[in-house]
Coordinates of C-alpha atoms and ligand atoms in Angstrom, one line a residue:
M24 CA -18.6 28.2 -6.0
C25 CA -17.2 25.5 -7.6
G26 CA -14.5 25.4 -9.7
I27 CA -13.1 22.4 -12.6
V28 CA -9.7 22.4 -14.3
G29 CA -8.8 19.6 -16.7
Y30 CA -5.3 18.7 -18.3
L31 CA -4.8 16.0 -21.2
G32 CA -1.3 15.1 -22.5
S33 CA 2.5 14.5 -21.3
Q34 CA 3.0 17.3 -18.8
S35 CA 2.9 16.8 -15.0
A36 CA -0.8 16.5 -15.0
A37 CA -1.0 16.7 -10.8
Q38 CA 0.7 19.5 -11.0
I39 CA -0.5 20.9 -13.7
L40 CA -4.1 20.7 -11.8
I41 CA -3.1 22.0 -8.9
K42 CA -1.9 24.6 -10.2
G43 CA -5.1 25.2 -11.4
L44 CA -7.1 24.5 -8.7
H45 CA -4.8 27.7 -6.8
Q46 CA -6.1 29.9 -9.6
L47 CA -9.3 28.8 -9.3
E48 CA -9.8 29.5 -5.6
Y49 CA -11.2 32.9 -5.7
R50 CA -14.5 31.9 -6.5
G51 CA -14.6 30.3 -2.9
Y52 CA -14.8 26.3 -2.4
D53 CA -14.7 23.9 0.8
S54 CA -13.4 20.9 -0.1
A55 CA -10.9 19.5 -3.3
G56 CA -9.6 16.9 -5.2
I57 CA -8.3 15.0 -8.2
V58 CA -8.0 12.6 -10.1
L59 CA -5.1 10.9 -12.7
N60 CA -5.7 8.0 -15.3
T61 CA -2.2 7.2 -16.5
G62 CA -3.7 4.3 -18.1
Q63 CA -1.3 2.0 -17.4
G64 CA -4.2 -0.6 -16.0
K65 CA -3.7 0.7 -12.1
G66 CA -7.0 2.3 -12.3
F67 CA -8.1 5.9 -11.7
N68 CA -5.7 7.7 -9.2
L69 CA -7.7 9.5 -6.5
F70 CA -6.7 12.1 -3.9
K71 CA -9.6 14.0 -2.2
A72 CA -9.3 16.9 1.3
K73 CA -11.6 18.7 3.1
G74 CA -10.6 22.4 3.2
K75 CA -8.1 24.0 1.6
V76 CA -6.0 23.1 -1.8
A77 CA -3.1 23.3 0.0
N78 CA -4.5 20.5 2.6
L79 CA -5.1 18.5 -1.4
E80 CA -1.6 19.5 -2.5
A81 CA 0.1 17.5 0.8
A82 CA -1.4 14.0 0.7
I83 CA -0.3 14.1 -2.9
P84 CA 2.9 11.6 -3.0
D85 CA 5.8 13.2 -4.3
E86 CA 6.3 10.3 -7.4
V87 CA 3.1 11.3 -7.8
M88 CA 3.2 15.1 -8.1
Y89 CA 6.6 14.9 -10.0
Q90 CA 5.3 12.2 -13.0
D91 CA 6.1 13.4 -16.3
H92 CA 6.8 12.5 -20.0
V93 CA 3.5 10.2 -19.0
T94 CA 0.4 10.6 -21.0
V95 CA -2.4 11.1 -18.6
S96 CA -5.9 12.4 -18.3
G97 CA -6.7 14.1 -15.2
I98 CA -9.3 16.4 -14.0
G99 CA -9.7 18.8 -10.5
H100 CA -12.3 20.1 -8.7
T101 CA -13.3 23.0 -6.0
R102 CA -16.2 22.1 -3.9
W103 CA -18.7 24.3 -2.8
A104 CA -21.0 22.5 -1.0
T105 CA -25.3 22.3 -2.2
H106 CA -25.9 18.5 -1.6
G107 CA -24.5 17.2 1.5
E108 CA -21.8 19.0 4.1
P109 CA -18.4 19.6 2.9
S110 CA -16.4 16.3 3.6
V111 CA -14.2 14.1 1.8
A112 CA -16.6 11.7 0.6
N113 CA -18.5 14.4 -0.9
A114 CA -15.7 15.9 -3.0
H115 CA -15.5 15.1 -6.4
P116 CA -14.3 13.9 -8.8
H117 CA -17.0 10.9 -8.4
V118 CA -16.2 7.8 -9.1
S119 CA -18.8 5.2 -10.4
M120 CA -19.5 1.9 -8.3
S121 CA -18.4 -0.1 -11.2
G122 CA -14.9 2.3 -11.2
D123 CA -15.0 2.8 -15.3
V124 CA -16.1 6.0 -15.1
V125 CA -15.1 9.4 -13.5
L126 CA -16.2 13.0 -12.9
V127 CA -16.4 16.9 -11.7
H128 CA -19.7 18.5 -11.9
N129 CA -20.3 22.3 -11.5
G130 CA -24.2 22.9 -11.2
I131 CA -27.2 21.2 -9.8
I132 CA -29.2 18.2 -11.1
E133 CA -32.5 18.7 -9.5
N134 CA -34.2 15.6 -10.4
Y135 CA -30.5 14.1 -8.7
K136 CA -33.3 11.8 -5.7
E137 CA -35.8 10.4 -8.4
L138 CA -32.6 9.5 -10.8
K139 CA -31.0 7.8 -7.6
D140 CA -33.9 5.9 -7.3
Q141 CA -33.8 4.1 -10.4
L142 CA -30.7 3.1 -10.4
M143 CA -30.3 2.0 -6.5
D144 CA -33.5 -0.4 -7.9
R145 CA -30.6 -1.3 -10.4
G146 CA -28.7 -2.3 -7.4
Y147 CA -26.1 0.9 -7.5
T148 CA -24.8 2.0 -4.3
F149 CA -23.6 5.5 -3.3
Q150 CA -20.8 6.3 -0.8
S151 CA -22.5 10.6 -0.7
Q152 CA -24.8 12.2 -0.8
T153 CA -24.0 14.4 -3.5
D154 CA -26.1 15.1 -6.7
T155 CA -22.7 14.6 -8.9
E156 CA -22.6 10.8 -7.7
V157 CA -26.0 9.7 -9.0
L158 CA -24.6 11.3 -12.2
C159 CA -21.3 9.7 -12.4
N160 CA -23.7 6.6 -11.6
L161 CA -26.3 7.4 -14.6
I162 CA -22.8 8.2 -16.8
D163 CA -21.7 4.4 -15.3
L164 CA -24.7 2.5 -16.5
Y165 CA -25.4 3.6 -20.4
Y166 CA -21.6 3.5 -20.8
Q167 CA -22.0 -0.7 -19.5
Q168 CA -25.0 -0.8 -21.6
H169 CA -23.0 0.9 -25.0
G170 CA -20.5 -1.5 -24.9
H171 CA -17.8 1.0 -23.4
D172 CA -19.2 4.1 -25.3
L173 CA -18.6 7.3 -23.3
R174 CA -19.4 9.9 -26.1
M175 CA -22.6 8.1 -25.8
A176 CA -23.4 7.5 -22.2
V177 CA -22.7 11.2 -21.3
M178 CA -25.6 12.0 -23.4
Q179 CA -27.8 9.3 -22.5
A180 CA -27.5 10.4 -19.2
L181 CA -28.0 14.5 -19.7
N182 CA -30.9 13.7 -21.7
K183 CA -32.6 12.3 -18.7
A184 CA -30.8 14.9 -16.4
I185 CA -33.1 18.5 -14.7
G186 CA -30.5 20.7 -14.0
A187 CA -27.3 22.4 -14.5
Y188 CA -24.2 21.3 -14.9
A189 CA -20.5 21.3 -16.4
I190 CA -18.9 18.5 -16.6
V191 CA -15.9 16.5 -16.8
V192 CA -15.9 12.8 -17.3
M193 CA -13.1 10.1 -17.9
E194 CA -12.5 6.9 -18.5
Q195 CA -10.8 4.2 -17.4
Q196 CA -10.1 2.0 -20.9
D197 CA -9.1 5.4 -22.1
H198 CA -6.2 7.6 -20.8
A199 CA -6.4 10.0 -23.6
H200 CA -9.7 10.9 -23.9
V201 CA -12.3 12.9 -22.4
I202 CA -15.9 13.9 -22.2
C203 CA -16.9 17.3 -21.3
A204 CA -20.2 18.6 -21.2
R205 CA -22.6 22.0 -19.9
K206 CA -26.0 23.8 -19.7
A207 CA -26.3 26.9 -17.8
S208 CA -22.5 26.3 -16.0
P209 CA -19.5 28.1 -17.9
L210 CA -16.7 25.2 -19.4
V211 CA -14.0 26.2 -21.7
I212 CA -11.8 24.2 -23.7
G213 CA -7.8 25.3 -23.9
I214 CA -5.8 23.5 -26.9
G215 CA -2.2 22.8 -27.2
E216 CA -0.2 23.0 -30.2
G217 CA -0.7 19.9 -32.7
N218 CA -3.8 18.9 -30.4
E219 CA -0.8 17.6 -28.3
E220 CA -2.3 19.0 -24.8
F221 CA -5.9 19.8 -24.3
F222 CA -6.8 22.0 -20.8
I223 CA -9.9 22.6 -19.3
G224 CA -11.7 24.7 -16.8
S225 CA -15.0 26.2 -15.2
D226 CA -13.1 29.8 -16.4
A227 CA -10.4 30.3 -18.6
T228 CA -7.7 31.4 -15.7
P229 CA -6.3 28.1 -15.0
I230 CA -5.6 27.4 -19.0
V231 CA -4.1 30.5 -20.5
S232 CA -0.3 30.1 -18.9
Y233 CA -0.5 27.2 -21.5
T234 CA -2.3 28.6 -24.2
H235 CA -4.8 31.1 -25.9
K236 CA -6.6 29.2 -27.6
V237 CA -9.8 28.2 -26.1
I238 CA -13.6 26.9 -27.3
Y239 CA -16.0 27.7 -25.2
L240 CA -18.8 24.8 -24.9
D241 CA -22.2 26.4 -25.2
D242 CA -25.5 25.4 -23.0
E243 CA -26.4 21.8 -24.4
Q244 CA -23.5 21.1 -25.9
V245 CA -20.9 17.9 -25.4
A246 CA -17.0 18.1 -26.3
D247 CA -14.7 14.9 -27.6
V248 CA -11.6 15.7 -26.3
R249 CA -9.5 13.2 -27.4
L250 CA -5.2 13.3 -27.5
N251 CA -3.6 14.4 -31.2
H252 CA -7.1 14.7 -32.9
E253 CA -9.3 17.6 -33.8
V254 CA -12.1 18.4 -30.5
E255 CA -15.4 17.3 -31.9
I256 CA -18.7 18.8 -30.4
L257 CA -21.7 17.9 -30.7
N258 CA -25.4 18.9 -29.4
L259 CA -27.8 17.1 -26.7
D260 CA -29.6 15.6 -30.0
Q261 CA -26.5 14.2 -31.9
T262 CA -25.9 16.4 -34.5
L263 CA -22.6 18.0 -34.9
A264 CA -22.3 21.8 -33.9
Q265 CA -19.7 24.3 -34.9
V266 CA -16.1 24.6 -33.4
D267 CA -15.5 28.0 -32.5
V268 CA -11.9 28.1 -31.7
K269 CA -11.2 31.7 -30.0
E270 CA -7.7 33.8 -28.8
V271 CA -8.2 34.8 -25.4
D272 CA -5.8 37.8 -23.8
L273 CA -5.9 37.0 -20.1
D274 CA -3.6 39.1 -18.3
I275 CA -2.2 36.4 -15.4
S276 CA -0.4 39.2 -13.4
A277 CA -3.1 40.6 -13.2
L278 CA -4.7 37.9 -11.1
T279 CA -2.2 37.9 -8.5
K280 CA -2.1 40.9 -5.7
G281 CA 0.2 43.3 -6.1
G282 CA 2.3 43.7 -3.2
F283 CA -0.9 44.3 -1.5
P284 CA -1.7 41.7 1.9
H285 CA -5.0 41.2 0.4
F286 CA -7.1 41.3 -3.3
M287 CA -9.2 43.3 -1.9
I288 CA -7.2 46.3 -0.5
K289 CA -5.8 45.8 -4.4
E290 CA -9.0 46.3 -6.2
I291 CA -9.9 49.1 -4.4
F292 CA -7.2 51.1 -5.2
D293 CA -7.1 49.8 -8.5
Q294 CA -10.1 51.9 -9.3
P295 CA -8.5 54.6 -10.4
N296 CA -6.9 53.1 -13.4
C297 CA -10.1 50.8 -13.9
I298 CA -12.1 53.3 -14.1
E299 CA -9.9 54.8 -17.2
N300 CA -10.0 51.5 -18.4
C301 CA -13.4 51.7 -18.6
M302 CA -12.8 55.0 -20.4
R303 CA -10.4 54.4 -22.9
G304 CA -11.9 55.2 -26.1
R305 CA -15.4 55.5 -24.8
L306 CA -15.7 59.5 -23.6
V307 CA -13.1 60.7 -25.8
H308 CA -11.9 64.1 -25.3
L309 CA -11.8 65.9 -29.5
E310 CA -9.5 68.3 -30.4
D311 CA -11.4 71.7 -30.3
G312 CA -11.4 70.3 -26.5
S313 CA -15.4 69.2 -26.5
Y314 CA -16.5 65.5 -25.2
D315 CA -18.2 63.1 -27.2
V316 CA -19.2 59.9 -25.7
K317 CA -19.3 56.5 -28.2
L318 CA -19.8 52.7 -27.6
S319 CA -19.9 51.0 -30.1
A320 CA -22.4 48.1 -28.5
L321 CA -25.3 51.3 -29.5
Q322 CA -24.3 51.1 -32.7
N323 CA -26.5 48.4 -34.4
F324 CA -29.1 48.2 -31.4
K325 CA -29.3 52.3 -31.8
A326 CA -32.3 52.7 -33.2
K327 CA -34.3 50.5 -31.0
L328 CA -32.7 52.0 -27.6
I329 CA -34.1 54.8 -28.3
R330 CA -37.6 53.8 -29.2
A331 CA -37.8 51.7 -25.4
R332 CA -40.0 53.2 -23.2
H333 CA -39.5 51.4 -20.9
V334 CA -36.0 49.7 -19.2
I335 CA -36.2 46.8 -16.9
I336 CA -32.6 46.4 -14.9
V337 CA -31.9 42.7 -14.0
A338 CA -28.7 41.9 -11.4
C339 CA -28.3 40.9 -8.2
G340 CA -25.8 41.5 -5.0
T341 CA -23.6 44.9 -5.5
S342 CA -24.5 45.0 -9.6
W343 CA -27.9 45.7 -8.2
H344 CA -26.9 48.4 -6.1
A345 CA -25.1 49.4 -9.4
G346 CA -28.8 49.2 -11.3
L347 CA -30.0 51.6 -8.7
I348 CA -27.9 54.1 -9.4
G349 CA -28.4 53.4 -13.7
K350 CA -32.3 53.7 -12.8
Q351 CA -31.3 57.1 -11.6
L352 CA -28.5 58.2 -14.6
I353 CA -31.0 57.2 -17.7
E354 CA -34.3 58.9 -16.0
E355 CA -32.8 61.7 -15.2
M356 CA -30.4 62.1 -18.0
C357 CA -32.7 60.2 -20.8
R358 CA -36.8 60.5 -19.1
I359 CA -37.0 56.6 -19.8
R360 CA -39.0 55.0 -17.6
V361 CA -36.3 52.4 -15.6
E362 CA -37.1 49.8 -13.0
V363 CA -34.9 47.3 -11.3
E364 CA -35.0 43.9 -10.1
Y365 CA -33.8 41.7 -8.5
A366 CA -33.1 38.6 -11.1
S367 CA -33.9 36.3 -8.6
E368 CA -37.1 37.5 -7.9
F369 CA -37.8 38.5 -12.2
R370 CA -37.4 35.1 -12.9
Y371 CA -40.1 33.5 -10.8
R372 CA -43.0 36.0 -11.7
N373 CA -44.6 36.8 -14.7
P374 CA -43.3 39.9 -15.5
V375 CA -45.0 42.1 -18.4
I376 CA -41.8 42.7 -20.5
E377 CA -42.9 44.4 -23.8
K378 CA -41.8 43.7 -27.0
D379 CA -39.9 47.0 -27.8
D380 CA -38.4 46.9 -24.3
V381 CA -35.0 46.9 -23.1
V382 CA -33.8 44.4 -20.6
I383 CA -30.4 45.4 -18.8
A384 CA -28.2 42.4 -17.4
I385 CA -25.4 43.4 -15.0
S386 CA -23.1 40.8 -14.1
Q387 CA -19.6 41.5 -12.8
S388 CA -18.7 37.4 -13.1
G389 CA -21.2 37.7 -16.5
E390 CA -22.1 33.5 -14.8
T391 CA -25.0 34.7 -12.3
A392 CA -27.1 32.2 -12.5
D393 CA -30.1 34.2 -11.6
T394 CA -29.4 36.6 -14.0
L395 CA -28.7 35.1 -16.7
A396 CA -32.3 33.4 -16.5
A397 CA -33.6 36.6 -16.3
I398 CA -31.9 37.3 -19.3
Q399 CA -33.4 33.8 -21.7
L400 CA -37.1 34.8 -19.8
A401 CA -36.7 38.6 -21.7
K402 CA -35.7 37.4 -24.3
E403 CA -38.1 34.4 -24.7
Q404 CA -40.2 38.0 -24.4
G405 CA -39.1 39.7 -27.2
A406 CA -37.0 42.4 -25.2
L407 CA -33.7 43.4 -26.6
V408 CA -31.1 42.4 -23.9
F409 CA -28.3 44.9 -23.0
G410 CA -25.6 44.0 -21.3
I411 CA -23.7 45.3 -18.5
V412 CA -20.5 42.3 -17.3
N413 CA -17.0 42.1 -16.5
G414 CA -16.3 38.4 -17.8
V415 CA -15.1 38.5 -21.3
G416 CA -16.5 35.6 -22.8
S417 CA -18.5 34.7 -19.8
S418 CA -22.1 32.9 -19.9
I419 CA -24.3 36.4 -20.2
A420 CA -22.0 38.7 -22.0
R421 CA -22.3 35.7 -25.0
A422 CA -26.6 35.5 -24.1
A423 CA -27.2 39.1 -24.9
D424 CA -27.9 40.8 -27.5
T425 CA -25.3 43.6 -27.4
G426 CA -23.2 45.3 -24.5
I427 CA -20.3 46.7 -22.5
Y428 CA -17.9 45.3 -21.0
I429 CA -16.7 47.3 -18.2
H430 CA -12.8 46.3 -18.6
V431 CA -11.9 46.3 -14.9
G432 CA -9.7 43.2 -15.3
P433 CA -10.2 40.2 -13.4
E434 CA -12.3 41.0 -9.9
I435 CA -10.7 38.0 -6.9
G436 CA -11.9 39.8 -3.5
V437 CA -15.6 38.0 -3.1
A438 CA -16.8 41.0 -2.0
S439 CA -17.6 43.3 -5.1
T440 CA -14.9 46.7 -5.4
K441 CA -13.9 47.4 -9.1
A442 CA -16.8 46.4 -10.6
F443 CA -19.1 48.3 -8.9
T444 CA -17.0 51.9 -9.6
G445 CA -17.1 50.4 -13.4
Q446 CA -20.7 49.3 -13.6
V447 CA -22.1 52.4 -12.4
T448 CA -19.2 54.4 -14.9
V449 CA -21.0 52.2 -17.7
L450 CA -24.3 53.0 -16.7
T451 CA -23.0 56.9 -16.7
L452 CA -21.9 56.5 -20.2
L453 CA -24.9 54.6 -21.7
A454 CA -26.7 57.4 -20.0
L455 CA -25.0 60.3 -21.7
A456 CA -24.6 58.4 -25.5
L457 CA -28.8 57.9 -25.1
G458 CA -29.4 60.9 -23.3
R459 CA -28.0 63.2 -25.8
A460 CA -29.1 60.8 -28.9
L461 CA -33.1 61.8 -27.8
G462 CA -32.4 64.9 -26.8
T463 CA -33.0 64.8 -23.4
L464 CA -30.3 66.0 -22.1
S465 CA -28.8 69.8 -23.0
E466 CA -25.3 69.8 -24.9
E467 CA -24.1 72.1 -22.0
K468 CA -25.0 69.2 -19.6
F469 CA -23.4 66.4 -21.5
Q470 CA -20.4 68.3 -22.0
R471 CA -20.0 68.9 -17.9
T472 CA -20.4 65.5 -17.1
C473 CA -18.5 64.3 -19.9
H474 CA -15.6 66.2 -18.4
E475 CA -16.6 65.9 -14.4
L476 CA -16.5 61.7 -15.0
M477 CA -13.0 62.5 -17.2
Q478 CA -11.9 63.7 -13.5
I479 CA -13.1 61.3 -11.4
P480 CA -10.1 59.1 -11.8
A481 CA -7.8 61.0 -10.5
K482 CA -10.6 62.1 -7.4
M483 CA -10.5 58.7 -6.6
G484 CA -6.7 58.9 -5.5
E485 CA -7.5 62.1 -3.9
V486 CA -9.9 59.4 -2.0
L487 CA -7.6 56.9 -1.8
K488 CA -5.2 59.0 0.2
Q489 CA -7.1 58.5 3.6
N490 CA -6.3 55.4 3.4
E491 CA -4.8 55.4 6.9
A492 CA -7.1 58.0 8.7
I493 CA -9.8 56.0 7.6
C494 CA -8.0 52.5 8.5
Q495 CA -7.1 54.5 12.4
L496 CA -10.7 55.4 12.5
S497 CA -12.2 52.2 12.3
A498 CA -10.8 51.0 15.0
H499 CA -13.3 52.8 16.4
F500 CA -16.1 50.9 14.7
T501 CA -14.5 46.8 15.3
Y502 CA -17.0 46.3 18.3
A503 CA -20.1 47.2 17.1
R504 CA -22.7 44.5 16.5
N505 CA -24.8 46.7 14.3
F506 CA -24.5 49.6 11.5
L507 CA -27.0 51.5 10.2
Y508 CA -25.5 53.6 6.4
L509 CA -27.8 56.5 5.0
G510 CA -28.2 58.1 1.9
R511 CA -30.7 60.0 -0.1
G512 CA -30.5 60.3 -3.9
Y513 CA -27.3 58.7 -5.7
N514 CA -25.9 58.1 -2.5
Y515 CA -28.7 55.9 -1.6
P516 CA -27.9 52.3 -3.1
V517 CA -24.4 53.7 -2.3
A518 CA -25.9 53.3 1.6
L519 CA -26.9 49.7 0.7
E520 CA -23.7 49.0 -0.7
G521 CA -21.8 50.2 2.2
A522 CA -23.6 48.2 4.4
L523 CA -23.7 44.7 2.1
K524 CA -19.6 45.2 1.9
L525 CA -19.5 45.7 5.9
K526 CA -21.6 42.5 6.8
E527 CA -20.1 40.3 3.9
I528 CA -16.4 40.7 5.2
S529 CA -16.4 41.7 9.3
Y530 CA -19.6 39.8 10.0
I531 CA -21.3 42.7 11.4
H532 CA -24.7 43.2 11.1
A533 CA -25.8 46.6 8.4
E534 CA -28.7 48.5 7.0
G535 CA -28.7 50.4 4.5
Y536 CA -31.5 53.0 4.1
P537 CA -33.0 56.3 2.5
A538 CA -32.0 58.6 4.8
A539 CA -35.3 60.2 5.1
E540 CA -36.8 56.7 6.2
M541 CA -34.4 56.6 9.6
K542 CA -38.0 57.9 11.2
H543 CA -40.2 55.5 10.5
G544 CA -38.7 52.8 12.3
P545 CA -34.6 52.7 12.2
I546 CA -34.4 55.2 14.6
A547 CA -35.5 52.6 17.1
L548 CA -32.3 51.6 17.0
V549 CA -30.3 54.1 17.9
D550 CA -28.4 54.6 20.7
E551 CA -24.8 55.4 22.1
E552 CA -23.9 51.8 20.8
M553 CA -25.2 51.5 17.4
P554 CA -22.4 53.8 14.4
I555 CA -24.3 55.2 11.6
V556 CA -22.8 56.5 8.0
F557 CA -24.6 59.3 6.4
L558 CA -23.9 60.4 3.5
A559 CA -23.8 63.7 3.8
T560 CA -21.9 65.4 0.7
H561 CA -22.8 68.8 -0.4
H562 CA -25.8 68.9 -2.6
E563 CA -29.8 69.5 -2.8
L564 CA -31.1 67.5 -0.1
Y565 CA -27.5 68.3 1.9
H566 CA -30.1 70.1 5.0
K567 CA -32.4 67.4 5.6
I568 CA -29.4 65.0 5.8
I569 CA -28.5 67.8 8.4
S570 CA -32.0 66.7 9.9
N571 CA -31.6 64.0 10.3
M572 CA -28.1 63.9 11.7
Q573 CA -29.1 66.0 14.5
E574 CA -31.8 63.4 15.7
V575 CA -29.8 60.5 15.3
Q576 CA -27.0 63.3 17.5
S577 CA -30.0 63.4 20.0
R578 CA -30.3 59.9 20.3
K579 CA -26.2 60.0 20.8
G580 CA -25.8 57.7 18.1
R581 CA -21.9 57.8 16.9
I582 CA -21.9 59.8 13.4
L583 CA -19.5 59.1 10.8
A584 CA -20.1 61.3 7.9
I585 CA -18.9 61.0 4.1
V586 CA -18.8 65.0 3.7
T587 CA -17.6 67.2 0.8
Q588 CA -14.2 68.1 0.9
G589 CA -14.3 71.6 3.1
D590 CA -17.0 70.9 4.8
E591 CA -17.1 72.8 7.9
E592 CA -21.2 72.2 9.5
I593 CA -20.7 68.2 10.0
S594 CA -17.6 68.5 11.9
H595 CA -19.7 69.9 15.1
I596 CA -22.5 67.2 14.7
A597 CA -20.4 63.8 13.4
Q598 CA -17.4 62.0 15.9
E599 CA -15.8 60.4 12.0
V600 CA -15.2 62.9 8.9
I601 CA -14.2 61.9 5.6
E602 CA -13.8 63.9 3.2
V603 CA -14.2 63.6 -1.0
P604 CA -13.5 65.9 -3.7
E605 CA -16.8 67.5 -4.9
T606 CA -18.1 66.3 -8.2
L607 CA -21.6 66.4 -10.0
Q608 CA -23.8 64.9 -8.0
A609 CA -24.7 61.3 -11.0
L610 CA -21.3 61.0 -10.5
E611 CA -20.9 60.9 -6.7
P612 CA -21.6 57.4 -6.0
L613 CA -18.0 56.4 -8.1
L614 CA -16.4 59.0 -5.0
S615 CA -18.3 58.3 -2.0
V616 CA -18.3 54.4 -2.3
L617 CA -14.7 54.0 -1.9
P618 CA -14.9 55.3 2.3
M619 CA -16.9 52.9 2.1
Q620 CA -15.2 50.0 0.7
L621 CA -12.5 51.0 2.9
L622 CA -14.2 50.9 6.1
A623 CA -15.7 47.5 5.5
Y624 CA -12.6 46.1 4.7
H625 CA -10.5 47.6 7.5
V626 CA -13.0 46.7 10.2
A627 CA -13.1 43.0 8.8
V628 CA -8.8 43.2 8.5
M629 CA -8.9 44.0 12.4
K630 CA -11.3 41.2 13.5
G631 CA -9.2 38.9 12.4
L632 CA -11.1 37.9 9.6
N633 CA -11.1 36.1 5.7
V634 CA -11.7 39.6 3.7
D635 CA -11.1 37.9 0.3
M636 CA -13.3 35.1 1.3
P637 CA -15.4 35.6 3.5
R638 CA -17.2 32.7 4.8
N639 CA -20.3 30.7 3.2
L640 CA -20.1 33.4 0.0
A641 CA -18.8 32.6 -3.5
K642 CA -16.9 34.7 -5.9
S643 CA -19.4 33.6 -8.6
V644 CA -23.1 32.1 -7.7
T645 CA -23.8 29.8 -10.5
V646 CA -26.4 28.1 -8.8
E647 CA -30.2 29.6 -7.9
Ligands
M6R708 O1 -21.0 38.4 -10.8 P1 -22.8 39.1 -10.4 O2 -22.4 40.4 -10.5 O3 -23.7 39.0 -11.6 O4 -22.6 38.3 -9.0 C1 -23.7 39.4 -8.2 C2 -23.7 39.3 -6.7 O5 -23.4 37.8 -6.6 C3 -22.4 39.8 -6.3 O6 -22.4 41.1 -6.1 C4 -22.4 39.5 -4.5 O7 -23.3 40.0 -3.8 C5 -21.0 40.8 -4.5 N1 -20.5 39.5 -3.4 C6 -20.8 41.4 -3.3 O8 -19.9 42.2 -2.8

């Protein structure tokens, strides 16, 4: 998804912007650009390129790149096409027809066609197919009408625009001034020492190596950022808003690959540590040997959570799969009815939400537009919103009434891995804490589950030791054009997740099914060309899964089975077997998903594909 970076100060702005754009590459993009204004009467210095930030970098001359000690404002952008193909003309920044105003924009202006017609009637012409250029010229129109008052012009234009935006706008006549605004798309302003510098980002990533003092803009707020002045924040109705400066502490070293060839494999291997971090201070081993679960998010809302008769989980993609596991955990441990909804469907239905319902929103990025909209709908109808989020300070984290961060660190690979296990861990802790408070979970089962959960990081380590073997067996599957993933109970969502991982990074078509559903249709696809991944760990439905496997065997399907350590039966049926340590059924997804992630990773690498930035995908989907 698009990324924004901005700078105001007297360091080498081009270098800061390019570095920031590189740090935002993980979001996915197809073109990039920067613009600088040194205020020397030379107009805007604009550079754009299709493709990678490296292409843009190559297009910037040294005298611009290394220009220092000059007061300059600059903005940069990585674009992920929505309106108009990826091209230099459509790349941001966009300069207004008069040449007075320039802007970058994340989001979508829904009424851009209507606005464009109105502007064309007034003689405006356009160089691109984008909604962004329309917004730029609309600001320009008011800028000319209001005696070059940029702030007023931006507010007036935004009052006419329908849609989502995070924008940063510069004017040619004042090189020490920018205006920022947001609605449903995040924007962060970093404040340098003594207001002598400002850093702007669509998230805090390009800011934290310079300053930890940041302002997160709220929806429909406009920030007036002027060198050597305090930032002023206004609401769209022109009233002054409170300026809330926060401290962020994001470890930038966590954004590097740490010796692994790709972010995705680093993040897969990070999981034992991530889960320890996620449980730290929450799953507590007491001196008497027993366990407790302490979730501060529950404290203020415990009564409401306990009273809930109905929980609705809203999420997208991998987070939705985690939600399906959450449903089973909460229903089993808390005996509360749980529905799991795609946020994109939920927001456009007329769902039944009662005042005492709890809506759990799950999101890695915390910026997914559909999930955010689902939260807003739930809040309007009086439900309590509980966020399970990775992105600290993200829009969803701030929109939720309460919630728990999964604390797995920045996830850069577009294919979500450690966020999934973090989400499942938090859902387990939540179900344990609530089940105990409700009395629906016996103390014996609570203690046993806590004890087993504590062992999960070490057991994950054991699964990861098979990486080399999984790499080798992956070589047998690169030929495949279709895959089936089958699992039951807690392993059914893992089958869905395995299929999603494979298709998004290896471009092999894959489907996940509950294993018993196979005979209701998918079995027609089975032949010697078709690999079938069975999640067949040793639990109550084990023998039923073996029957499903035999049905596939007799049709010559190629079986890869994930089994419990020491299983002897399945090795006679399956061509390939990967073992995972034994654990409680409810905790199995935390182990069985790891071979799914590794298989997808190795198949994609062997096919020579870009596993961290697969085609057509964005890390953070901030448009619907
Ligand atoms: O940031 P979120 O968890 O809200 O993102 C939801 C989906 O876009 C995301 O899980 C997506 O499906 C991933 N590419 C899956 O690997």
